[in-house]
Short mmCIF file of C-alpha atoms in Angstrom, two decimals:
data_model
loop_
_atom_site.label_atom_id
_atom_site.label_comp_id
_atom_site.label_asym_id
_atom_site.label_seq_id
_atom_site.Cartn_x
_atom_site.Cartn_y
_atom_site.Cartn_z
CA MET A 1 6.19 -36.48 17.68
CA SER A 2 5.23 -40.05 16.85
CA SER A 3 1.69 -41.28 16.35
CA PRO A 4 0.16 -44.68 15.57
CA ASP A 5 -1.71 -43.37 12.49
CA ASN A 6 -1.83 -45.57 9.46
CA GLY A 7 -0.76 -44.17 6.13
CA PHE A 8 -4.25 -43.27 4.99
CA LEU A 9 -5.01 -41.16 8.04
CA ARG A 10 -1.68 -39.44 7.92
CA GLN A 11 -2.20 -38.56 4.31
CA ASN A 12 -5.67 -37.21 4.98
CA ARG A 13 -4.46 -35.11 7.82
CA ARG A 14 -1.74 -33.70 5.60
CA VAL A 15 -4.27 -32.69 2.98
CA SER A 16 -6.44 -30.82 5.50
CA LYS A 17 -3.35 -29.21 7.05
CA VAL A 18 -2.34 -27.72 3.71
CA ALA A 19 -5.72 -26.04 3.37
CA SER A 20 -5.78 -24.77 6.95
CA THR A 21 -2.28 -23.29 6.70
CA THR A 22 -3.26 -21.44 3.55
CA LEU A 23 -6.47 -20.27 5.23
CA ARG A 24 -4.55 -19.11 8.29
CA ASP A 25 -2.03 -17.17 6.19
CA SER A 26 -4.83 -15.54 4.23
CA LEU A 27 -6.95 -14.63 7.24
CA SER A 28 -4.13 -13.20 9.32
CA VAL A 29 -2.99 -11.02 6.41
CA SER A 30 -6.55 -9.88 5.71
CA LEU A 31 -7.17 -8.88 9.33
CA THR A 32 -3.82 -7.09 9.71
CA VAL A 33 -4.56 -5.06 6.61
CA GLY A 34 -7.79 -3.93 8.25
CA ALA A 35 -5.75 -1.69 10.55
CA TYR A 36 -4.34 0.07 7.50
CA GLY A 37 -7.90 0.45 6.22
CA VAL A 38 -8.87 2.47 9.29
CA ALA A 39 -5.78 4.62 8.80
CA PHE A 40 -6.62 5.11 5.12
CA GLY A 41 -10.27 6.04 5.74
CA ALA A 42 -9.17 8.55 8.37
CA ALA A 43 -6.37 9.93 6.19
CA ALA A 44 -8.70 10.39 3.22
CA VAL A 45 -11.23 12.39 5.24
CA ALA A 46 -8.42 14.35 6.94
CA ASN A 47 -7.20 15.36 3.48
CA GLY A 48 -10.57 16.63 2.27
CA PHE A 49 -12.16 13.53 0.71
CA SER A 50 -15.78 12.74 1.55
CA VAL A 51 -16.74 9.42 3.15
CA LEU A 52 -18.18 8.32 -0.22
CA GLN A 53 -15.00 9.25 -2.12
CA SER A 54 -12.87 7.45 0.49
CA CYS A 55 -14.95 4.29 0.16
CA LEU A 56 -14.97 4.45 -3.65
CA LEU A 57 -11.16 4.64 -3.65
CA SER A 58 -11.00 1.50 -1.52
CA LEU A 59 -13.56 -0.34 -3.66
CA LEU A 60 -12.27 0.72 -7.08
CA THR A 61 -8.57 1.56 -6.72
CA PHE A 62 -8.06 -1.13 -4.06
CA SER A 63 -4.31 -0.68 -3.66
CA GLY A 64 -3.14 0.78 -0.35
CA ALA A 65 -0.05 2.73 -1.33
CA SER A 66 -1.76 4.29 -4.38
CA GLN A 67 -4.75 5.32 -2.29
CA PHE A 68 -2.61 6.88 0.44
CA ALA A 69 -0.67 8.70 -2.28
CA VAL A 70 -3.67 10.19 -4.01
CA VAL A 71 -5.12 11.55 -0.75
CA GLY A 72 -1.65 12.70 0.34
CA VAL A 73 -1.00 14.67 -2.84
CA MET A 74 -4.49 16.20 -2.93
CA GLY A 75 -4.20 17.04 0.77
CA ALA A 76 -0.91 18.83 0.12
CA GLY A 77 -2.77 20.99 -2.40
CA GLY A 78 -1.71 19.13 -5.52
CA ASN A 79 -3.76 19.01 -8.71
CA PRO A 80 -5.53 15.79 -9.75
CA ILE A 81 -3.00 15.06 -12.50
CA SER A 82 -0.08 14.94 -10.01
CA ALA A 83 -2.19 12.84 -7.65
CA ILE A 84 -3.16 10.36 -10.38
CA ALA A 85 0.42 10.17 -11.68
CA THR A 86 1.88 9.49 -8.22
CA ALA A 87 -0.75 6.86 -7.46
CA SER A 88 -0.22 5.21 -10.85
CA LEU A 89 3.55 4.99 -10.41
CA LEU A 90 2.85 3.14 -7.16
CA GLY A 91 0.19 0.97 -8.84
CA PHE A 92 2.57 -0.16 -11.58
CA ARG A 93 3.78 -3.06 -9.45
CA ASN A 94 0.30 -4.59 -9.41
CA GLY A 95 0.74 -5.01 -13.17
CA LEU A 96 3.94 -6.94 -12.53
CA TYR A 97 2.10 -9.14 -10.02
CA GLY A 98 -0.51 -9.84 -12.70
CA VAL A 99 2.24 -11.05 -15.01
CA ILE A 100 3.36 -13.49 -12.28
CA MET A 101 -0.14 -14.69 -11.37
CA ALA A 102 -1.81 -14.96 -14.81
CA PRO A 103 -0.12 -18.22 -15.88
CA ARG A 104 -1.12 -19.81 -12.55
CA LEU A 105 -4.73 -18.60 -12.46
CA LYS A 106 -5.51 -19.18 -16.15
CA VAL A 107 -8.81 -17.25 -16.09
CA ARG A 108 -10.69 -15.34 -18.78
CA GLY A 109 -13.60 -12.92 -19.13
CA ILE A 110 -15.32 -11.75 -15.96
CA LYS A 111 -13.14 -14.02 -13.80
CA ARG A 112 -10.03 -12.32 -15.16
CA ILE A 113 -11.53 -8.91 -14.36
CA ILE A 114 -12.19 -10.03 -10.76
CA ALA A 115 -8.75 -11.66 -10.44
CA ALA A 116 -7.14 -8.46 -11.77
CA GLN A 117 -8.98 -6.28 -9.24
CA ILE A 118 -7.67 -8.36 -6.30
CA THR A 119 -4.09 -8.53 -7.65
CA ILE A 120 -2.23 -6.65 -4.91
CA ASP A 121 0.82 -7.00 -2.65
CA GLU A 122 -0.96 -9.24 -0.15
CA SER A 123 -2.75 -11.71 -2.47
CA THR A 124 0.36 -12.19 -4.61
CA GLY A 125 2.57 -12.42 -1.53
CA VAL A 126 0.50 -15.15 0.14
CA ALA A 127 0.17 -17.02 -3.20
CA LEU A 128 3.96 -17.03 -3.67
CA ASN A 129 4.40 -18.20 -0.06
CA GLN A 130 2.33 -21.31 -0.89
CA GLU A 131 4.60 -22.22 -3.83
CA SER A 132 6.05 -25.29 -2.05
CA ARG A 133 2.50 -26.60 -1.47
CA GLY A 134 1.60 -26.68 -5.14
CA GLU A 135 -0.39 -24.62 -7.66
CA ASP A 136 -3.78 -25.34 -6.03
CA ALA A 137 -2.58 -23.92 -2.72
CA MET A 138 -1.21 -20.87 -4.60
CA ARG A 139 -4.60 -20.24 -6.21
CA HIS A 140 -6.41 -20.73 -2.88
CA GLY A 141 -3.99 -18.35 -1.17
CA PHE A 142 -4.46 -15.76 -3.93
CA TYR A 143 -8.26 -15.78 -3.89
CA LEU A 144 -8.72 -16.18 -0.11
CA THR A 145 -6.31 -13.34 0.61
CA GLY A 146 -7.57 -11.17 -2.25
CA PHE A 147 -11.23 -11.43 -1.22
CA GLY A 148 -10.39 -11.35 2.51
CA VAL A 149 -8.36 -8.16 2.20
CA PHE A 150 -11.03 -6.67 -0.09
CA ILE A 151 -13.77 -7.20 2.51
CA PHE A 152 -11.79 -6.01 5.54
CA TRP A 153 -10.08 -3.14 3.71
CA ASN A 154 -13.43 -1.73 2.60
CA LEU A 155 -15.22 -2.20 5.93
CA PHE A 156 -12.36 -0.64 7.85
CA THR A 157 -12.06 2.24 5.37
CA LEU A 158 -15.69 3.10 6.07
CA ALA A 159 -15.06 2.90 9.83
CA GLY A 160 -11.96 5.12 9.60
CA ALA A 161 -13.67 7.66 7.34
CA LEU A 162 -16.74 7.92 9.58
CA GLY A 163 -14.51 8.16 12.66
CA ALA A 164 -12.45 10.99 11.17
CA GLN A 165 -15.59 12.79 10.01
CA ALA A 166 -16.90 12.72 13.59
CA MET A 167 -13.67 14.22 14.92
CA GLY A 168 -14.00 17.78 13.63
CA ASP A 169 -10.56 19.45 14.00
CA ILE A 170 -8.28 16.60 12.93
CA ARG A 171 -5.20 18.32 14.39
CA ALA A 172 -6.66 18.10 17.89
CA TRP A 173 -6.78 14.30 17.42
CA GLY A 174 -3.29 14.02 15.98
CA LEU A 175 -4.56 12.79 12.63
CA ASP A 176 -2.29 15.19 10.73
CA ALA A 177 0.70 13.31 12.23
CA ALA A 178 -0.96 9.88 11.98
CA VAL A 179 -1.07 10.21 8.18
CA PRO A 180 2.69 10.62 7.61
CA ALA A 181 3.28 8.01 10.34
CA ALA A 182 1.14 5.61 8.29
CA PHE A 183 3.25 6.35 5.19
CA LEU A 184 6.33 5.72 7.28
CA GLY A 185 4.89 2.40 8.44
CA LEU A 186 4.33 1.46 4.79
CA VAL A 187 7.84 2.33 3.64
CA TRP A 188 9.80 1.12 6.70
CA PRO A 189 9.74 -2.63 5.89
CA ARG A 190 11.11 -1.81 2.41
CA LEU A 191 14.23 -0.13 3.80
CA ILE A 192 16.45 -3.19 3.93
CA THR A 193 19.81 -2.23 2.43
CA LYS A 194 21.95 0.85 2.88
CA ARG A 195 21.02 1.83 -0.68
CA ASP A 196 17.29 1.69 0.20
CA ARG A 197 17.83 4.02 3.15
CA ALA A 198 19.92 6.38 1.01
CA ILE A 199 17.09 6.55 -1.54
CA ALA A 200 14.56 7.25 1.22
CA ILE A 201 16.62 10.07 2.74
CA SER A 202 17.41 11.61 -0.67
CA ALA A 203 13.73 11.48 -1.59
CA VAL A 204 12.71 13.33 1.58
CA ALA A 205 15.43 15.94 0.98
CA LEU A 206 14.55 16.42 -2.71
CA ALA A 207 10.80 16.67 -2.06
CA LEU A 208 11.33 19.24 0.70
CA ALA A 209 13.81 21.25 -1.39
CA LEU A 210 11.39 21.39 -4.32
CA THR A 211 8.28 22.21 -2.25
CA PRO A 212 8.77 26.01 -2.22
CA ILE A 213 9.57 26.03 -5.98
CA LEU A 214 7.22 23.59 -7.70
CA PRO A 215 3.42 23.28 -7.58
CA ALA A 216 2.21 20.81 -4.91
CA GLY A 217 2.41 17.17 -5.96
CA LEU A 218 5.31 17.59 -8.40
CA PRO A 219 8.01 17.47 -5.67
CA ILE A 220 6.73 13.98 -4.79
CA ILE A 221 6.63 12.71 -8.39
CA ALA A 222 10.11 14.16 -8.97
CA THR A 223 11.57 11.71 -6.47
CA ALA A 224 10.67 8.84 -8.82
CA PHE A 225 13.71 9.95 -10.83
CA ILE A 226 15.94 8.99 -7.90
CA ALA A 227 14.52 5.46 -8.05
CA ILE A 228 14.90 5.36 -11.85
CA ALA A 229 18.49 6.66 -11.75
CA VAL A 230 19.56 4.14 -9.09
CA GLY A 231 17.67 1.30 -10.79
CA LEU A 232 19.29 1.97 -14.17
CA ARG A 233 22.78 2.26 -12.77
CA ARG A 234 23.04 -1.19 -11.18
CA MET B 1 -16.59 17.74 -11.36
CA SER B 2 -14.38 18.73 -8.43
CA ALA B 3 -10.63 18.09 -8.39
CA ILE B 4 -11.06 15.39 -5.74
CA TRP B 5 -13.62 13.54 -7.87
CA ILE B 6 -11.26 13.65 -10.86
CA ALA B 7 -8.46 12.26 -8.68
CA THR B 8 -10.72 9.54 -7.24
CA ILE B 9 -12.07 8.31 -10.58
CA GLY B 10 -8.82 8.79 -12.53
CA THR B 11 -6.75 6.89 -9.98
CA SER B 12 -9.28 4.07 -9.90
CA VAL B 13 -9.45 3.69 -13.68
CA ILE B 14 -5.67 3.65 -14.12
CA ALA B 15 -5.17 1.34 -11.12
CA PHE B 16 -7.50 -1.22 -12.69
CA LEU B 17 -5.97 -0.88 -16.16
CA LEU B 18 -2.50 -1.49 -14.69
CA LYS B 19 -3.72 -4.61 -12.88
CA TYR B 20 -5.65 -5.93 -15.88
CA SER B 21 -2.86 -5.33 -18.38
CA GLY B 22 -0.53 -7.38 -16.18
CA HIS B 23 -2.89 -10.32 -16.59
CA SER B 24 -3.12 -9.84 -20.33
CA ILE B 25 0.35 -9.13 -21.70
CA PRO B 26 3.09 -11.67 -22.41
CA GLU B 27 5.53 -12.17 -19.53
CA ARG B 28 8.63 -11.15 -21.51
CA PHE B 29 7.57 -7.47 -21.72
CA LEU B 30 8.13 -6.89 -18.02
CA SER B 31 10.83 -9.41 -17.25
CA ASN B 32 13.60 -6.87 -17.91
CA PRO B 33 15.68 -6.78 -14.70
CA LYS B 34 16.07 -2.98 -14.91
CA ILE B 35 12.31 -2.53 -14.93
CA GLN B 36 11.96 -4.94 -12.00
CA ARG B 37 14.61 -3.06 -10.04
CA ILE B 38 13.16 0.39 -10.70
CA ASN B 39 9.73 -0.94 -9.80
CA ALA B 40 11.03 -2.11 -6.42
CA LEU B 41 12.68 1.25 -5.71
CA ILE B 42 9.85 3.59 -6.76
CA PRO B 43 7.69 2.94 -3.67
CA ILE B 44 10.67 3.73 -1.44
CA ALA B 45 11.20 7.12 -3.10
CA LEU B 46 7.55 8.18 -3.40
CA LEU B 47 6.42 7.03 0.05
CA SER B 48 9.46 8.62 1.72
CA ALA B 49 8.76 11.87 -0.14
CA LEU B 50 5.17 11.75 1.12
CA VAL B 51 6.39 11.28 4.70
CA GLY B 52 8.60 14.37 4.35
CA VAL B 53 5.97 16.55 2.67
CA GLN B 54 3.15 15.59 5.04
CA THR B 55 5.34 16.11 8.12
CA LEU B 56 7.28 19.26 7.30
CA THR B 57 5.31 21.37 4.82
CA GLU B 58 2.22 23.58 4.92
CA LYS B 59 1.05 24.79 1.49
CA SER B 60 4.36 25.62 -0.23
CA SER B 61 6.50 26.45 2.80
CA LEU B 62 8.59 24.33 5.13
CA ILE B 63 7.45 24.32 8.75
CA ILE B 64 8.31 22.53 11.98
CA ASP B 65 5.33 21.86 14.23
CA HIS B 66 3.57 19.22 16.38
CA ARG B 67 3.52 16.75 13.47
CA LEU B 68 7.30 16.34 13.54
CA ALA B 69 7.15 15.23 17.18
CA GLY B 70 4.46 12.69 16.28
CA VAL B 71 6.44 11.28 13.37
CA GLY B 72 9.59 11.24 15.53
CA VAL B 73 7.78 9.00 18.01
CA ALA B 74 6.63 6.83 15.10
CA VAL B 75 10.28 6.37 14.10
CA ILE B 76 11.12 5.24 17.63
CA ALA B 77 8.15 2.85 17.60
CA LEU B 78 9.34 1.38 14.29
CA ILE B 79 12.90 0.97 15.57
CA LEU B 80 11.40 -0.92 18.54
CA LYS B 81 9.54 -3.10 16.01
CA ALA B 82 6.10 -1.99 17.17
CA PRO B 83 3.13 -3.17 15.07
CA PHE B 84 1.50 -0.74 12.60
CA PRO B 85 -1.46 0.35 14.81
CA VAL B 86 0.94 1.21 17.65
CA VAL B 87 3.11 3.25 15.28
CA VAL B 88 0.17 5.29 14.01
CA LEU B 89 -1.50 5.73 17.41
CA SER B 90 1.69 6.77 19.19
CA ALA B 91 2.26 9.41 16.50
CA ALA B 92 -1.31 10.67 16.80
CA ILE B 93 -1.26 10.83 20.61
CA THR B 94 2.08 12.66 20.72
CA SER B 95 1.07 15.16 18.07
CA ALA B 96 -2.36 15.78 19.60
CA ALA B 97 -0.86 16.27 23.06
CA ILE B 98 1.53 18.92 21.79
CA TYR B 99 -1.12 20.62 19.63
CA ASN B 100 -3.64 20.79 22.47
CA TRP B 101 -1.40 21.80 25.37
CA PHE B 102 1.24 24.09 23.89
#
């Protein structure tokens, strides 16, 4: 497309376009994540958490996979130690994201505490997607997505938890199948190579084989050794 | 304090410490490629294990029931590249239908 703009206008338009692309990326990610928030709120209540506990997990833990894991392990009858350990293994990657983001954000004190709390898959992912647009765009993407996801995730958690609480028998509503389906939806995009799929299938097999033998929760943690063994080998 | 409260608070505290320590430690500590690789594989193992346990177990025994049908439909939805809400809803509807009518 050709246009008769002079250089100044073109440049201005480019500047505003950078911001709007970043905003669009951030907003679309934040809204999509809301759907997972409903699923999480419902899953938490289905697994015996109160609405308050469900909402506190979203406010304080604020990391989807860890939150699903802690309610999943407790729901399967696990003790809190297994639940915390499983959730923490999944939360470890947020620490790695912090290592990537810290040199770009350069914040201290209370701002670092806030930045740390919103350091998750989505905020880091959108920030890294803005890399070609410069460090400012990366910071905008990080904060817009981090705060956006935080707001929607928490609102939708509340909605999902209240909805599930109103349901009564969760099995009659299919919630007991919706929870593993949500886990499946989380893991599916990660199954890219043949090796990934082999790990997934081995993990299911190992966890099921150990379920009758070990206390609840441990069969799930045990599958981390598959990941460690494969990761160390190559 | 109930077990669920311990899990809620404990998970939250450790989740924040993990995030905060990432912002505070030198980059070289976690740049080891083995650590990066294991970190990428751990979610695959743990989340898959959770799918298996939540679909096919009840307390400490293995069981096949309405949930497996729901999750089976979710697999089909994912193969057809359906968006996340469709995956979850199709699983719930299938499972609920079987639970209520059989």
